[in-house]
Amino acid sequence: GISNIWTDEYQPTPEDSKSVIWHHGKTAEIKVGNEEIGFLGEISNKVRDSYKIKGTAVLFDIDFEKLSRAASEEHEYRPISRFPAAIRDIAVLIPREIRMAEVLNKIESEGGDLVRDVDLFDIYEGEELPEGKKNLAFHIIFQSGDKTLSSEEVDEPQEKIIKALEKEPQWQVRKQ
């Protein structure tokens, strides 16, 4: 929906913060290209408890001048394809210090022309995972502007993506 359009354009990137105000692993810079235009994060339990805040609390800061400049830039128009998209999910177990953008860039660069979009839909860090690891799950949207893709035509770039991810020594593609 709207949030997918927003994150495609403005790309929040997970950032670890050393400040005690933030919940570890639940902060992000908001960037347009390589320029930071804002920051958001979940408030830590310690801070919420000290202010007697019940439930989750999130803060954000956006430089509206930078946002306005970015919004007024020209955007490339790409017509919507008449052909259906194929969506595949992929999960990757990686070291906690690896940035989501690094994995996303690898998926996009290896997927070829049929990859229309890649969306992060889950970040998991929990007891079931090996120490120092996190799991990232992505929707990969494949689509052609010329025809309906067969399953085999989607399998080929997906396998290329998987092989590229598995070449990274500490990355593991999780099979369902």
PDB file of C-alpha atoms in Angstrom:
ATOM      1  CA  GLY A   1       0.000   0.000   0.000  1.00  0.00           C
ATOM      2  CA  ILE A   2       0.984   3.578   0.686  1.00  0.00           C
ATOM      3  CA  SER A   3       3.767   2.509   3.065  1.00  0.00           C
ATOM      4  CA  ASN A   4       5.358   0.393   0.310  1.00  0.00           C
ATOM      5  CA  ILE A   5       5.332   3.345  -2.073  1.00  0.00           C
ATOM      6  CA  TRP A   6       6.806   5.578   0.643  1.00  0.00           C
ATOM      7  CA  THR A   7       9.584   3.149   1.612  1.00  0.00           C
ATOM      8  CA  ASP A   8      10.473   2.491  -2.038  1.00  0.00           C
ATOM      9  CA  GLU A   9      10.989   6.227  -2.550  1.00  0.00           C
ATOM     10  CA  TYR A  10      12.435   7.324   0.803  1.00  0.00           C
ATOM     11  CA  GLN A  11      14.180   4.129   1.975  1.00  0.00           C
ATOM     12  CA  PRO A  12      14.390   3.840   5.737  1.00  0.00           C
ATOM     13  CA  THR A  13      17.628   2.073   6.651  1.00  0.00           C
ATOM     14  CA  PRO A  14      18.034   0.256   9.963  1.00  0.00           C
ATOM     15  CA  GLU A  15      20.565   1.991  12.162  1.00  0.00           C
ATOM     16  CA  ASP A  16      21.817   0.859  15.525  1.00  0.00           C
ATOM     17  CA  SER A  17      21.890   3.630  18.089  1.00  0.00           C
ATOM     18  CA  LYS A  18      24.149   3.785  21.121  1.00  0.00           C
ATOM     19  CA  SER A  19      21.668   6.039  22.921  1.00  0.00           C
ATOM     20  CA  VAL A  20      19.625   4.488  25.742  1.00  0.00           C
ATOM     21  CA  ILE A  21      16.509   6.249  24.470  1.00  0.00           C
ATOM     22  CA  TRP A  22      16.126   3.789  21.577  1.00  0.00           C
ATOM     23  CA  HIS A  23      15.107   0.131  21.552  1.00  0.00           C
ATOM     24  CA  HIS A  24      18.094  -1.844  20.180  1.00  0.00           C
ATOM     25  CA  GLY A  25      17.630  -2.736  16.524  1.00  0.00           C
ATOM     26  CA  LYS A  26      14.434  -0.737  16.100  1.00  0.00           C
ATOM     27  CA  THR A  27      15.751   2.516  14.679  1.00  0.00           C
ATOM     28  CA  ALA A  28      16.142   3.728  11.101  1.00  0.00           C
ATOM     29  CA  GLU A  29      17.487   6.646   9.134  1.00  0.00           C
ATOM     30  CA  ILE A  30      15.151   7.977   6.453  1.00  0.00           C
ATOM     31  CA  LYS A  31      17.082   8.684   3.278  1.00  0.00           C
ATOM     32  CA  VAL A  32      16.448  10.013  -0.198  1.00  0.00           C
ATOM     33  CA  GLY A  33      19.238   8.503  -2.236  1.00  0.00           C
ATOM     34  CA  ASN A  34      22.260   8.898   0.040  1.00  0.00           C
ATOM     35  CA  GLU A  35      21.010  11.996   1.871  1.00  0.00           C
ATOM     36  CA  GLU A  36      19.549  11.543   5.344  1.00  0.00           C
ATOM     37  CA  ILE A  37      16.299  13.481   5.699  1.00  0.00           C
ATOM     38  CA  GLY A  38      15.103  12.040   8.977  1.00  0.00           C
ATOM     39  CA  PHE A  39      15.243   9.421  11.683  1.00  0.00           C
ATOM     40  CA  LEU A  40      12.726   7.197  13.439  1.00  0.00           C
ATOM     41  CA  GLY A  41      12.849   4.683  16.234  1.00  0.00           C
ATOM     42  CA  GLU A  42      11.036   2.820  18.954  1.00  0.00           C
ATOM     43  CA  ILE A  43      11.561   4.167  22.470  1.00  0.00           C
ATOM     44  CA  SER A  44      13.342   1.746  24.833  1.00  0.00           C
ATOM     45  CA  ASN A  45      11.506  -0.012  27.664  1.00  0.00           C
ATOM     46  CA  LYS A  46      13.723   1.772  30.212  1.00  0.00           C
ATOM     47  CA  VAL A  47      12.666   5.225  28.983  1.00  0.00           C
ATOM     48  CA  ARG A  48       9.003   4.218  28.614  1.00  0.00           C
ATOM     49  CA  ASP A  49       8.989   2.851  32.175  1.00  0.00           C
ATOM     50  CA  SER A  50      10.586   6.007  33.597  1.00  0.00           C
ATOM     51  CA  TYR A  51       7.834   8.134  32.006  1.00  0.00           C
ATOM     52  CA  LYS A  52       5.129   5.552  32.799  1.00  0.00           C
ATOM     53  CA  ILE A  53       4.239   5.135  29.115  1.00  0.00           C
ATOM     54  CA  LYS A  54       2.194   2.017  28.449  1.00  0.00           C
ATOM     55  CA  GLY A  55       2.565   0.209  25.128  1.00  0.00           C
ATOM     56  CA  THR A  56       4.886   0.930  22.247  1.00  0.00           C
ATOM     57  CA  ALA A  57       6.108   4.484  21.647  1.00  0.00           C
ATOM     58  CA  VAL A  58       7.788   5.657  18.452  1.00  0.00           C
ATOM     59  CA  LEU A  59       9.461   8.989  17.690  1.00  0.00           C
ATOM     60  CA  PHE A  60      10.498  10.422  14.360  1.00  0.00           C
ATOM     61  CA  ASP A  61      12.196  13.543  13.074  1.00  0.00           C
ATOM     62  CA  ILE A  62      11.970  14.649   9.439  1.00  0.00           C
ATOM     63  CA  ASP A  63      13.646  17.644   7.829  1.00  0.00           C
ATOM     64  CA  PHE A  64      10.677  18.937   5.832  1.00  0.00           C
ATOM     65  CA  GLU A  65      12.846  21.302   3.808  1.00  0.00           C
ATOM     66  CA  LYS A  66      14.901  18.360   2.508  1.00  0.00           C
ATOM     67  CA  LEU A  67      11.730  16.307   2.018  1.00  0.00           C
ATOM     68  CA  SER A  68      10.123  19.121   0.026  1.00  0.00           C
ATOM     69  CA  ARG A  69      13.192  19.444  -2.204  1.00  0.00           C
ATOM     70  CA  ALA A  70      13.184  15.700  -2.851  1.00  0.00           C
ATOM     71  CA  ALA A  71       9.445  15.633  -3.572  1.00  0.00           C
ATOM     72  CA  SER A  72       9.754  18.397  -6.157  1.00  0.00           C
ATOM     73  CA  GLU A  73      12.395  16.518  -8.171  1.00  0.00           C
ATOM     74  CA  GLU A  74      11.365  14.945 -11.458  1.00  0.00           C
ATOM     75  CA  HIS A  75      10.339  11.313 -11.324  1.00  0.00           C
ATOM     76  CA  GLU A  76      10.542   8.760 -14.084  1.00  0.00           C
ATOM     77  CA  TYR A  77       7.196   7.503 -15.331  1.00  0.00           C
ATOM     78  CA  ARG A  78       6.904   3.789 -15.979  1.00  0.00           C
ATOM     79  CA  PRO A  79       3.564   2.516 -17.262  1.00  0.00           C
ATOM     80  CA  ILE A  80       1.881  -0.230 -15.278  1.00  0.00           C
ATOM     81  CA  SER A  81       2.323  -3.605 -16.931  1.00  0.00           C
ATOM     82  CA  ARG A  82      -0.767  -5.329 -18.289  1.00  0.00           C
ATOM     83  CA  PHE A  83       0.773  -8.646 -17.270  1.00  0.00           C
ATOM     84  CA  PRO A  84       0.512 -10.143 -13.782  1.00  0.00           C
ATOM     85  CA  ALA A  85       3.359 -10.082 -11.321  1.00  0.00           C
ATOM     86  CA  ALA A  86       4.774 -13.166  -9.621  1.00  0.00           C
ATOM     87  CA  ILE A  87       5.727 -12.788  -5.970  1.00  0.00           C
ATOM     88  CA  ARG A  88       8.303 -14.996  -4.307  1.00  0.00           C
ATOM     89  CA  ASP A  89       9.486 -14.795  -0.721  1.00  0.00           C
ATOM     90  CA  ILE A  90      13.032 -15.315   0.431  1.00  0.00           C
ATOM     91  CA  ALA A  91      14.478 -15.358   3.950  1.00  0.00           C
ATOM     92  CA  VAL A  92      18.156 -14.804   4.725  1.00  0.00           C
ATOM     93  CA  LEU A  93      19.958 -15.506   8.002  1.00  0.00           C
ATOM     94  CA  ILE A  94      22.795 -12.995   8.377  1.00  0.00           C
ATOM     95  CA  PRO A  95      25.079 -11.565  11.063  1.00  0.00           C
ATOM     96  CA  ARG A  96      23.321  -8.901  13.137  1.00  0.00           C
ATOM     97  CA  GLU A  97      25.757  -6.158  12.070  1.00  0.00           C
ATOM     98  CA  ILE A  98      24.986  -6.552   8.341  1.00  0.00           C
ATOM     99  CA  ARG A  99      22.681  -3.803   7.084  1.00  0.00           C
ATOM    100  CA  MET A 100      19.414  -4.665   5.409  1.00  0.00           C
ATOM    101  CA  ALA A 101      20.357  -2.418   2.468  1.00  0.00           C
ATOM    102  CA  GLU A 102      23.350  -4.650   1.687  1.00  0.00           C
ATOM    103  CA  VAL A 103      21.098  -7.700   1.259  1.00  0.00           C
ATOM    104  CA  LEU A 104      18.478  -5.682  -0.634  1.00  0.00           C
ATOM    105  CA  ASN A 105      21.112  -4.352  -3.057  1.00  0.00           C
ATOM    106  CA  LYS A 106      22.422  -7.868  -3.694  1.00  0.00           C
ATOM    107  CA  ILE A 107      18.897  -9.142  -4.469  1.00  0.00           C
ATOM    108  CA  GLU A 108      18.166  -6.229  -6.813  1.00  0.00           C
ATOM    109  CA  SER A 109      21.510  -6.417  -8.638  1.00  0.00           C
ATOM    110  CA  GLU A 110      21.387 -10.193  -9.159  1.00  0.00           C
ATOM    111  CA  GLY A 111      17.688 -10.439 -10.045  1.00  0.00           C
ATOM    112  CA  GLY A 112      17.934  -8.843 -13.460  1.00  0.00           C
ATOM    113  CA  ASP A 113      15.315  -6.979 -15.466  1.00  0.00           C
ATOM    114  CA  LEU A 114      12.388  -9.110 -14.300  1.00  0.00           C
ATOM    115  CA  VAL A 115      12.686  -7.900 -10.687  1.00  0.00           C
ATOM    116  CA  ARG A 116      10.217  -5.018 -10.379  1.00  0.00           C
ATOM    117  CA  ASP A 117      10.392  -4.542  -6.617  1.00  0.00           C
ATOM    118  CA  VAL A 118      11.892  -5.995  -3.447  1.00  0.00           C
ATOM    119  CA  ASP A 119      10.178  -5.348  -0.121  1.00  0.00           C
ATOM    120  CA  LEU A 120      11.431  -6.225   3.342  1.00  0.00           C
ATOM    121  CA  PHE A 121       8.474  -7.613   5.292  1.00  0.00           C
ATOM    122  CA  ASP A 122      10.081  -9.089   8.408  1.00  0.00           C
ATOM    123  CA  ILE A 123      13.151  -8.709  10.602  1.00  0.00           C
ATOM    124  CA  TYR A 124      13.464 -11.325  13.320  1.00  0.00           C
ATOM    125  CA  GLU A 125      16.013 -11.571  16.107  1.00  0.00           C
ATOM    126  CA  GLY A 126      15.139 -14.129  18.722  1.00  0.00           C
ATOM    127  CA  GLU A 127      16.117 -17.049  20.881  1.00  0.00           C
ATOM    128  CA  GLU A 128      15.501 -19.595  18.120  1.00  0.00           C
ATOM    129  CA  LEU A 129      18.275 -18.085  15.986  1.00  0.00           C
ATOM    130  CA  PRO A 130      22.011 -18.597  16.467  1.00  0.00           C
ATOM    131  CA  GLU A 131      23.763 -16.000  18.641  1.00  0.00           C
ATOM    132  CA  GLY A 132      24.562 -12.776  16.789  1.00  0.00           C
ATOM    133  CA  LYS A 133      22.235 -13.541  13.858  1.00  0.00           C
ATOM    134  CA  LYS A 134      19.051 -12.012  12.467  1.00  0.00           C
ATOM    135  CA  ASN A 135      16.615 -13.176   9.826  1.00  0.00           C
ATOM    136  CA  LEU A 136      15.432 -10.862   7.049  1.00  0.00           C
ATOM    137  CA  ALA A 137      12.450 -11.850   4.898  1.00  0.00           C
ATOM    138  CA  PHE A 138      11.724 -10.216   1.544  1.00  0.00           C
ATOM    139  CA  HIS A 139       8.954 -10.263  -1.060  1.00  0.00           C
ATOM    140  CA  ILE A 140      10.514 -10.259  -4.527  1.00  0.00           C
ATOM    141  CA  ILE A 141       8.147  -9.114  -7.258  1.00  0.00           C
ATOM    142  CA  PHE A 142       8.922 -10.396 -10.747  1.00  0.00           C
ATOM    143  CA  GLN A 143       7.125  -8.947 -13.764  1.00  0.00           C
ATOM    144  CA  SER A 144       7.558  -8.542 -17.498  1.00  0.00           C
ATOM    145  CA  GLY A 145       6.234  -5.692 -19.588  1.00  0.00           C
ATOM    146  CA  ASP A 146       5.871  -8.052 -22.561  1.00  0.00           C
ATOM    147  CA  LYS A 147       4.206 -11.239 -21.344  1.00  0.00           C
ATOM    148  CA  THR A 148       2.941 -13.339 -18.468  1.00  0.00           C
ATOM    149  CA  LEU A 149       5.909 -15.070 -16.847  1.00  0.00           C
ATOM    150  CA  SER A 150       5.928 -18.839 -16.458  1.00  0.00           C
ATOM    151  CA  SER A 151       7.044 -20.414 -13.208  1.00  0.00           C
ATOM    152  CA  GLU A 152      10.279 -21.502 -14.887  1.00  0.00           C
ATOM    153  CA  GLU A 153      10.985 -17.937 -16.053  1.00  0.00           C
ATOM    154  CA  VAL A 154      10.719 -16.749 -12.442  1.00  0.00           C
ATOM    155  CA  ASP A 155      12.722 -19.696 -11.074  1.00  0.00           C
ATOM    156  CA  GLU A 156      15.805 -18.723 -13.098  1.00  0.00           C
ATOM    157  CA  PRO A 157      16.415 -15.234 -11.626  1.00  0.00           C
ATOM    158  CA  GLN A 158      15.323 -16.465  -8.189  1.00  0.00           C
ATOM    159  CA  GLU A 159      17.991 -19.200  -8.283  1.00  0.00           C
ATOM    160  CA  LYS A 160      20.561 -16.618  -9.398  1.00  0.00           C
ATOM    161  CA  ILE A 161      19.619 -14.458  -6.400  1.00  0.00           C
ATOM    162  CA  ILE A 162      19.872 -17.416  -3.998  1.00  0.00           C
ATOM    163  CA  LYS A 163      23.313 -18.415  -5.334  1.00  0.00           C
ATOM    164  CA  ALA A 164      24.581 -14.827  -5.015  1.00  0.00           C
ATOM    165  CA  LEU A 165      23.323 -14.567  -1.423  1.00  0.00           C
ATOM    166  CA  GLU A 166      24.844 -17.922  -0.479  1.00  0.00           C
ATOM    167  CA  LYS A 167      28.245 -16.839  -1.856  1.00  0.00           C
ATOM    168  CA  GLU A 168      28.496 -14.500   1.115  1.00  0.00           C
ATOM    169  CA  PRO A 169      30.372 -16.564   3.728  1.00  0.00           C
ATOM    170  CA  GLN A 170      28.118 -15.882   6.731  1.00  0.00           C
ATOM    171  CA  TRP A 171      24.787 -15.600   4.908  1.00  0.00           C
ATOM    172  CA  GLN A 172      22.343 -18.488   4.741  1.00  0.00           C
ATOM    173  CA  VAL A 173      19.201 -18.587   2.606  1.00  0.00           C
ATOM    174  CA  ARG A 174      16.515 -20.273   4.665  1.00  0.00           C
ATOM    175  CA  LYS A 175      14.474 -22.874   2.819  1.00  0.00           C
ATOM    176  CA  GLN A 176      10.802 -23.415   3.712  1.00  0.00           C
TER     177      GLN A 176
END
